[in-house]
mmCIF file of C-alpha atoms and ligand atoms in Angstrom:
data_model
loop_
_atom_site.group_PDB
_atom_site.id
_atom_site.type_symbol
_atom_site.label_atom_id
_atom_site.label_comp_id
_atom_site.label_asym_id
_atom_site.label_seq_id
_atom_site.Cartn_x
_atom_site.Cartn_y
_atom_site.Cartn_z
ATOM 1 C CA MET A 826 9.303 -5.783 -3.026
ATOM 2 C CA SER A 827 7.426 -8.786 -2.493
ATOM 3 C CA ASN A 828 4.024 -7.177 -1.420
ATOM 4 C CA LYS A 829 1.978 -10.406 -0.121
ATOM 5 C CA LEU A 830 -1.602 -9.394 0.566
ATOM 6 C CA LEU A 831 -2.200 -9.905 4.456
ATOM 7 C CA TYR A 832 -5.550 -7.615 5.184
ATOM 8 C CA SER A 833 -8.538 -6.481 2.927
ATOM 9 C CA GLY A 834 -10.225 -3.940 5.471
ATOM 10 C CA LYS A 835 -13.291 -2.001 3.827
ATOM 11 C CA ALA A 836 -11.056 0.930 3.268
ATOM 12 C CA LYS A 837 -7.693 -0.045 2.769
ATOM 13 C CA ASP A 838 -5.237 -3.472 2.105
ATOM 14 C CA ILE A 839 -2.044 -4.343 3.298
ATOM 15 C CA PHE A 840 0.499 -5.506 2.321
ATOM 16 C CA SER A 841 3.648 -6.863 3.781
ATOM 17 C CA THR A 842 7.037 -5.803 2.064
ATOM 18 C CA ASP A 843 10.730 -6.985 2.246
ATOM 19 C CA ASP A 844 11.186 -5.069 5.802
ATOM 20 C CA GLU A 845 9.231 -7.564 8.195
ATOM 21 C CA GLN A 846 8.801 -4.928 10.824
ATOM 22 C CA VAL A 847 6.857 -2.538 7.669
ATOM 23 C CA ILE A 848 3.405 -3.150 6.176
ATOM 24 C CA LEU A 849 2.238 -1.241 3.870
ATOM 25 C CA ALA A 850 -0.977 0.025 3.030
ATOM 26 C CA ARG A 851 -3.276 0.285 -0.300
ATOM 27 C CA TYR A 852 -6.208 3.283 -0.028
ATOM 28 C CA LYS A 853 -9.531 1.753 -1.454
ATOM 29 C CA ASP A 854 -12.072 3.896 -3.319
ATOM 30 C CA GLN A 855 -15.023 1.818 -0.997
ATOM 31 C CA ALA A 856 -17.024 3.863 1.035
ATOM 32 C CA THR A 857 -19.592 1.265 3.329
ATOM 33 C CA ALA A 858 -21.362 2.501 6.810
ATOM 34 C CA PHE A 859 -23.477 0.427 9.343
ATOM 35 C CA ASN A 860 -20.823 -2.022 9.483
ATOM 36 C CA GLY A 861 -20.356 -2.797 6.160
ATOM 37 C CA VAL A 862 -24.635 -2.887 5.650
ATOM 38 C CA LYS A 863 -24.357 0.681 3.663
ATOM 39 C CA LYS A 864 -21.511 -0.033 0.276
ATOM 40 C CA GLU A 865 -20.162 1.678 -2.907
ATOM 41 C CA GLN A 866 -17.450 2.061 -4.960
ATOM 42 C CA ILE A 867 -16.283 6.196 -4.798
ATOM 43 C CA ALA A 868 -13.423 6.825 -7.441
ATOM 44 C CA GLY A 869 -11.103 9.335 -6.304
ATOM 45 C CA LYS A 870 -11.330 8.342 -2.396
ATOM 46 C CA GLY A 871 -8.753 6.197 -1.927
ATOM 47 C CA VAL A 872 -6.472 8.881 -2.816
ATOM 48 C CA LEU A 873 -7.993 11.645 -0.620
ATOM 49 C CA ASN A 874 -7.694 9.573 1.910
ATOM 50 C CA ASN A 875 -4.088 8.491 1.247
ATOM 51 C CA GLN A 876 -3.362 12.765 1.972
ATOM 52 C CA ILE A 877 -5.198 13.652 4.390
ATOM 53 C CA SER A 878 -4.552 10.638 5.980
ATOM 54 C CA SER A 879 -0.538 10.879 5.427
ATOM 55 C CA PHE A 880 -0.738 13.947 6.412
ATOM 56 C CA ILE A 881 -2.363 14.318 9.711
ATOM 57 C CA PHE A 882 0.135 11.951 10.251
ATOM 58 C CA GLU A 883 2.553 13.713 10.160
ATOM 59 C CA LYS A 884 1.873 16.369 11.726
ATOM 60 C CA LEU A 885 1.409 13.738 14.456
ATOM 61 C CA ASN A 886 4.762 12.526 13.669
ATOM 62 C CA ALA A 887 5.998 15.869 13.676
ATOM 63 C CA ALA A 888 4.306 17.243 17.489
ATOM 64 C CA GLY A 889 5.901 13.885 18.968
ATOM 65 C CA VAL A 890 2.831 11.844 18.986
ATOM 66 C CA ALA A 891 3.990 7.835 18.673
ATOM 67 C CA THR A 892 2.402 6.722 15.245
ATOM 68 C CA HIS A 893 3.265 3.851 12.970
ATOM 69 C CA PHE A 894 2.494 6.056 9.928
ATOM 70 C CA ILE A 895 6.110 6.059 8.004
ATOM 71 C CA GLU A 896 5.555 8.091 4.505
ATOM 72 C CA LYS A 897 3.869 7.743 1.836
ATOM 73 C CA VAL A 898 4.946 6.020 -1.319
ATOM 74 C CA SER A 899 2.172 6.663 -4.222
ATOM 75 C CA ASP A 900 -1.264 8.792 -4.425
ATOM 76 C CA THR A 901 -2.909 5.469 -2.910
ATOM 77 C CA ASP A 902 -0.120 3.967 -0.902
ATOM 78 C CA GLN A 903 1.583 4.822 2.981
ATOM 79 C CA LEU A 904 4.190 2.840 5.141
ATOM 80 C CA ASN A 905 3.546 2.235 8.456
ATOM 81 C CA LYS A 906 4.814 0.186 11.186
ATOM 82 C CA LYS A 907 3.749 -2.642 11.855
ATOM 83 C CA VAL A 908 1.660 -3.216 15.056
ATOM 84 C CA GLU A 909 -0.340 -5.281 17.155
ATOM 85 C CA ILE A 910 -4.035 -3.358 16.703
ATOM 86 C CA ILE A 911 -4.862 -3.378 19.859
ATOM 87 C CA PRO A 912 -9.607 -4.377 19.133
ATOM 88 C CA LEU A 913 -10.828 -1.172 19.826
ATOM 89 C CA GLU A 914 -11.954 2.002 18.754
ATOM 90 C CA VAL A 915 -11.498 4.809 21.427
ATOM 91 C CA VAL A 916 -13.494 7.295 19.772
ATOM 92 C CA LEU A 917 -13.504 10.469 21.816
ATOM 93 C CA ARG A 918 -16.570 13.048 21.566
ATOM 94 C CA ASN A 919 -16.141 17.673 21.499
ATOM 95 C CA TYR A 920 -19.981 17.665 20.695
ATOM 96 C CA THR A 921 -23.139 15.121 20.564
ATOM 97 C CA ALA A 922 -23.583 13.665 18.004
ATOM 98 C CA GLY A 923 -24.601 10.595 16.221
ATOM 99 C CA SER A 924 -24.823 7.197 18.294
ATOM 100 C CA PHE A 925 -23.986 9.297 21.595
ATOM 101 C CA SER A 926 -27.366 11.526 20.732
ATOM 102 C CA LYS A 927 -29.431 8.634 19.713
ATOM 103 C CA ARG A 928 -28.606 6.571 22.684
ATOM 104 C CA PHE A 929 -29.264 9.614 25.752
ATOM 105 C CA GLY A 930 -31.878 10.979 23.122
ATOM 106 C CA VAL A 931 -29.977 14.588 22.902
ATOM 107 C CA GLU A 932 -29.968 16.492 19.940
ATOM 108 C CA GLU A 933 -26.419 17.351 17.550
ATOM 109 C CA GLY A 934 -24.170 19.585 17.688
ATOM 110 C CA ILE A 935 -23.877 20.182 22.139
ATOM 111 C CA ALA A 936 -21.443 21.168 23.704
ATOM 112 C CA LEU A 937 -19.795 18.900 26.209
ATOM 113 C CA GLU A 938 -17.516 20.873 28.815
ATOM 114 C CA THR A 939 -15.025 17.590 29.000
ATOM 115 C CA PRO A 940 -14.426 15.883 26.269
ATOM 116 C CA ILE A 941 -15.758 12.868 26.610
ATOM 117 C CA VAL A 942 -13.524 9.034 25.156
ATOM 118 C CA GLU A 943 -15.109 5.973 25.098
ATOM 119 C CA PHE A 944 -14.677 2.467 24.321
ATOM 120 C CA TYR A 945 -15.760 0.253 21.671
ATOM 121 C CA TYR A 946 -14.881 -3.396 21.376
ATOM 122 C CA LYS A 947 -13.370 -4.105 17.722
ATOM 123 C CA ASN A 948 -15.547 -7.193 15.698
ATOM 124 C CA ASP A 949 -17.937 -7.050 13.022
ATOM 125 C CA ASP A 950 -19.716 -10.919 14.165
ATOM 126 C CA LEU A 951 -20.313 -8.197 17.445
ATOM 127 C CA ASP A 952 -21.025 -5.164 15.945
ATOM 128 C CA ASP A 953 -18.387 -3.497 17.375
ATOM 129 C CA PRO A 954 -20.764 -2.881 21.061
ATOM 130 C CA PHE A 955 -20.184 -0.317 23.563
ATOM 131 C CA ILE A 956 -18.137 -1.500 26.513
ATOM 132 C CA ASN A 957 -16.118 0.133 29.300
ATOM 133 C CA ASP A 958 -13.439 -0.271 30.883
ATOM 134 C CA GLU A 959 -14.052 -3.365 33.275
ATOM 135 C CA HIS A 960 -15.032 -4.416 29.556
ATOM 136 C CA VAL A 961 -11.857 -4.167 28.449
ATOM 137 C CA LYS A 962 -9.784 -5.834 31.617
ATOM 138 C CA PHE A 963 -11.879 -8.443 31.158
ATOM 139 C CA LEU A 964 -10.940 -9.318 27.610
ATOM 140 C CA LYS A 965 -7.623 -9.473 28.289
ATOM 141 C CA ILE A 966 -6.796 -6.238 26.353
ATOM 142 C CA ALA A 967 -5.496 -3.857 28.229
ATOM 143 C CA SER A 968 -3.989 -3.059 31.502
ATOM 144 C CA ASP A 969 -5.080 -0.844 34.299
ATOM 145 C CA GLN A 970 -2.441 1.532 32.688
ATOM 146 C CA GLU A 971 -2.717 0.997 29.055
ATOM 147 C CA ILE A 972 -6.362 1.871 29.297
ATOM 148 C CA ALA A 973 -5.449 4.996 31.258
ATOM 149 C CA PHE A 974 -2.515 5.735 28.804
ATOM 150 C CA LEU A 975 -4.482 4.771 25.869
ATOM 151 C CA LYS A 976 -7.651 8.188 27.077
ATOM 152 C CA GLU A 977 -4.863 10.263 27.949
ATOM 153 C CA GLU A 978 -3.149 10.074 25.026
ATOM 154 C CA THR A 979 -6.706 10.786 22.843
ATOM 155 C CA ARG A 980 -7.422 13.405 24.605
ATOM 156 C CA ARG A 981 -3.201 14.744 24.112
ATOM 157 C CA ILE A 982 -3.927 14.131 20.635
ATOM 158 C CA ASN A 983 -7.943 15.742 20.182
ATOM 159 C CA GLU A 984 -6.119 18.102 21.769
ATOM 160 C CA LEU A 985 -3.737 18.972 18.925
ATOM 161 C CA LEU A 986 -6.216 18.256 16.368
ATOM 162 C CA SER A 987 -9.031 20.468 17.028
ATOM 163 C CA ASP A 988 -6.029 23.153 16.693
ATOM 164 C CA TRP A 989 -5.848 22.233 13.677
ATOM 165 C CA PHE A 990 -9.075 22.337 12.499
ATOM 166 C CA ARG A 991 -10.603 25.389 14.557
ATOM 167 C CA GLN A 992 -7.722 27.449 12.032
ATOM 168 C CA ILE A 993 -8.839 26.284 8.911
ATOM 169 C CA GLY A 994 -13.043 26.846 10.635
ATOM 170 C CA LEU A 995 -13.992 23.395 10.790
ATOM 171 C CA LYS A 996 -15.685 22.421 14.141
ATOM 172 C CA LEU A 997 -14.355 18.441 15.386
ATOM 173 C CA ILE A 998 -17.319 16.975 16.707
ATOM 174 C CA ASP A 999 -16.035 13.173 16.711
ATOM 175 C CA PHE A 1000 -13.369 10.981 15.897
ATOM 176 C CA LYS A 1001 -12.789 7.018 16.200
ATOM 177 C CA LEU A 1002 -8.476 6.517 16.806
ATOM 178 C CA GLU A 1003 -6.830 2.273 16.767
ATOM 179 C CA PHE A 1004 -3.274 2.027 18.480
ATOM 180 C CA GLY A 1005 -0.985 -0.768 17.920
ATOM 181 C CA PHE A 1006 1.989 -2.787 19.905
ATOM 182 C CA ASP A 1007 4.294 -1.882 18.026
ATOM 183 C CA LYS A 1008 7.957 -4.583 17.947
ATOM 184 C CA ASP A 1009 8.834 -3.035 21.269
ATOM 185 C CA GLY A 1010 5.268 -3.506 23.159
ATOM 186 C CA LYS A 1011 5.752 0.243 23.541
ATOM 187 C CA ILE A 1012 1.470 0.945 22.098
ATOM 188 C CA ILE A 1013 1.284 3.968 18.954
ATOM 189 C CA LEU A 1014 -0.881 5.279 16.764
ATOM 190 C CA ALA A 1015 -2.328 3.366 14.296
ATOM 191 C CA ASP A 1016 -4.867 3.350 11.250
ATOM 192 C CA GLU A 1017 -5.983 6.267 9.748
ATOM 193 C CA PHE A 1018 -7.363 10.177 10.159
ATOM 194 C CA SER A 1019 -9.910 11.131 7.628
ATOM 195 C CA PRO A 1020 -13.858 11.919 6.954
ATOM 196 C CA ASP A 1021 -14.339 8.468 7.175
ATOM 197 C CA ASN A 1022 -13.996 7.964 10.967
ATOM 198 C CA CYS A 1023 -14.295 11.695 12.027
ATOM 199 C CA ARG A 1024 -16.807 14.768 11.589
ATOM 200 C CA LEU A 1025 -16.476 18.082 10.999
ATOM 201 C CA TRP A 1026 -18.795 20.377 10.121
ATOM 202 C CA ASP A 1027 -18.388 24.091 9.161
ATOM 203 C CA ALA A 1028 -19.084 27.277 10.046
ATOM 204 C CA GLU A 1029 -22.501 26.826 8.428
ATOM 205 C CA TYR A 1030 -23.381 23.493 10.247
ATOM 206 C CA HIS A 1031 -22.429 21.997 6.986
ATOM 207 C CA HIS A 1032 -21.037 18.359 7.279
ATOM 208 C CA MET A 1033 -17.821 17.112 6.009
ATOM 209 C CA ASP A 1034 -17.473 13.828 6.970
ATOM 210 C CA LYS A 1035 -18.913 10.640 5.594
ATOM 211 C CA ASP A 1036 -22.483 11.664 7.342
ATOM 212 C CA VAL A 1037 -22.521 13.316 3.526
ATOM 213 C CA PHE A 1038 -22.785 9.296 2.482
ATOM 214 C CA ARG A 1039 -24.642 7.794 5.770
ATOM 215 C CA ARG A 1040 -27.174 9.731 5.752
ATOM 216 C CA GLY A 1041 -27.294 11.057 1.574
ATOM 217 C CA LEU A 1042 -26.382 14.504 1.941
ATOM 218 C CA GLY A 1043 -24.331 14.592 -1.449
ATOM 219 C CA GLU A 1044 -20.840 13.575 -2.917
ATOM 220 C CA LEU A 1045 -17.913 12.161 -0.015
ATOM 221 C CA THR A 1046 -15.434 13.666 -2.510
ATOM 222 C CA ASP A 1047 -16.328 16.868 -3.717
ATOM 223 C CA VAL A 1048 -16.522 17.226 0.394
ATOM 224 C CA TYR A 1049 -13.204 15.663 1.004
ATOM 225 C CA GLN A 1050 -11.910 17.600 -1.557
ATOM 226 C CA VAL A 1051 -12.370 20.577 0.029
ATOM 227 C CA VAL A 1052 -11.016 19.308 3.844
ATOM 228 C CA TRP A 1053 -7.782 18.375 1.168
ATOM 229 C CA GLU A 1054 -7.125 21.511 -0.174
ATOM 230 C CA LYS A 1055 -8.308 23.591 3.797
ATOM 231 C CA LEU A 1056 -5.550 21.497 5.531
ATOM 232 C CA GLN A 1057 -2.322 23.241 3.217
ATOM 233 C CA ALA A 1058 -3.324 26.543 5.426
ATOM 234 C CA ILE A 1059 -2.193 24.780 9.036
ATOM 235 C CA LYS A 1060 -0.075 25.929 10.458
HETATM 236 N N1 UDP B 2585 -16.480 5.833 13.798
HETATM 237 C C1 UDP B 2585 -15.780 5.332 13.112
HETATM 238 N N2 UDP B 2585 -15.354 3.914 13.030
HETATM 239 C C2 UDP B 2585 -17.080 3.448 13.557
HETATM 240 C C3 UDP B 2585 -17.848 3.448 14.183
HETATM 241 C C4 UDP B 2585 -17.630 5.360 14.222
HETATM 242 O O1 UDP B 2585 -15.119 5.510 12.340
HETATM 243 O O2 UDP B 2585 -17.081 2.197 13.125
HETATM 244 C C5 UDP B 2585 -16.327 7.641 13.611
HETATM 245 C C6 UDP B 2585 -17.645 7.918 13.524
HETATM 246 O O3 UDP B 2585 -17.097 8.853 11.986
HETATM 247 C C7 UDP B 2585 -17.678 9.252 14.609
HETATM 248 C C8 UDP B 2585 -16.787 8.730 15.281
HETATM 249 O O4 UDP B 2585 -16.288 7.638 16.251
HETATM 250 O O5 UDP B 2585 -16.424 9.581 13.432
HETATM 251 C C9 UDP B 2585 -18.565 8.436 16.371
HETATM 252 O O6 UDP B 2585 -18.725 7.794 15.342
HETATM 253 P P1 UDP B 2585 -20.505 6.836 16.258
HETATM 254 O O7 UDP B 2585 -20.374 6.720 17.612
HETATM 255 O O8 UDP B 2585 -21.721 8.546 16.364
HETATM 256 O O9 UDP B 2585 -21.473 6.683 15.449
HETATM 257 P P2 UDP B 2585 -21.763 6.628 14.565
HETATM 258 O O10 UDP B 2585 -23.264 6.889 14.127
HETATM 259 O O11 UDP B 2585 -21.176 7.399 13.158
HETATM 260 O O12 UDP B 2585 -22.624 5.201 13.366
#
């Protein structure tokens, strides 16, 4: 197999494969926060996130969500359909937390009557700014119809995910998704779903996600391991 490194990200390296339409994502033992300002090597993180994300994407595929996920091929690696990533971080919030709590001066953990979807422009140089639908159109990232699809699809995915995490005693506070255009121009879910890009609280309000690293609350891999073990009980 001719695996050429195409892109090296903060949490994953992306390689080409013999198939034009398929890429190999290799999960790294690296944690970053605050746009890369805080950075650490954490042994075992790549394996855990590949396990967790593969598990979730398999379930999403089975539930009829169109995703890039093909299969997990080793501890750290998975095969994905090649997509052209849409440069948006699509964030959905079920409860207040993080930047939302800061922006509006509200405490964390307040249930939102209707989940809120937000867009951030994926651009490290600009620090991923918060943008609205009209900015998305100005930047020619997506049309009205595509914007509507991204929001609806994210809400649909939230219903599935919230239910699965509820089954294992975890509250899905918020999460970030990325989408891409496949070879036919169809928008499909891409990137990953792991405790790196969501917030999960247990019944005692313990943070079971990357906030453990961001806020220095303990061992990240201990917490991710618990999430992984709990996931096995989802129906
Ligand atoms: N998030 C992410 N990547 C980012 C920024 C945020 O995966 O570059 C996730 C984060 O883990 C959380 C959600 O998006 O689950 C909302 O994050 P928020 O805007 O509150 O920012 P934070 O305070 O986490 O930086």
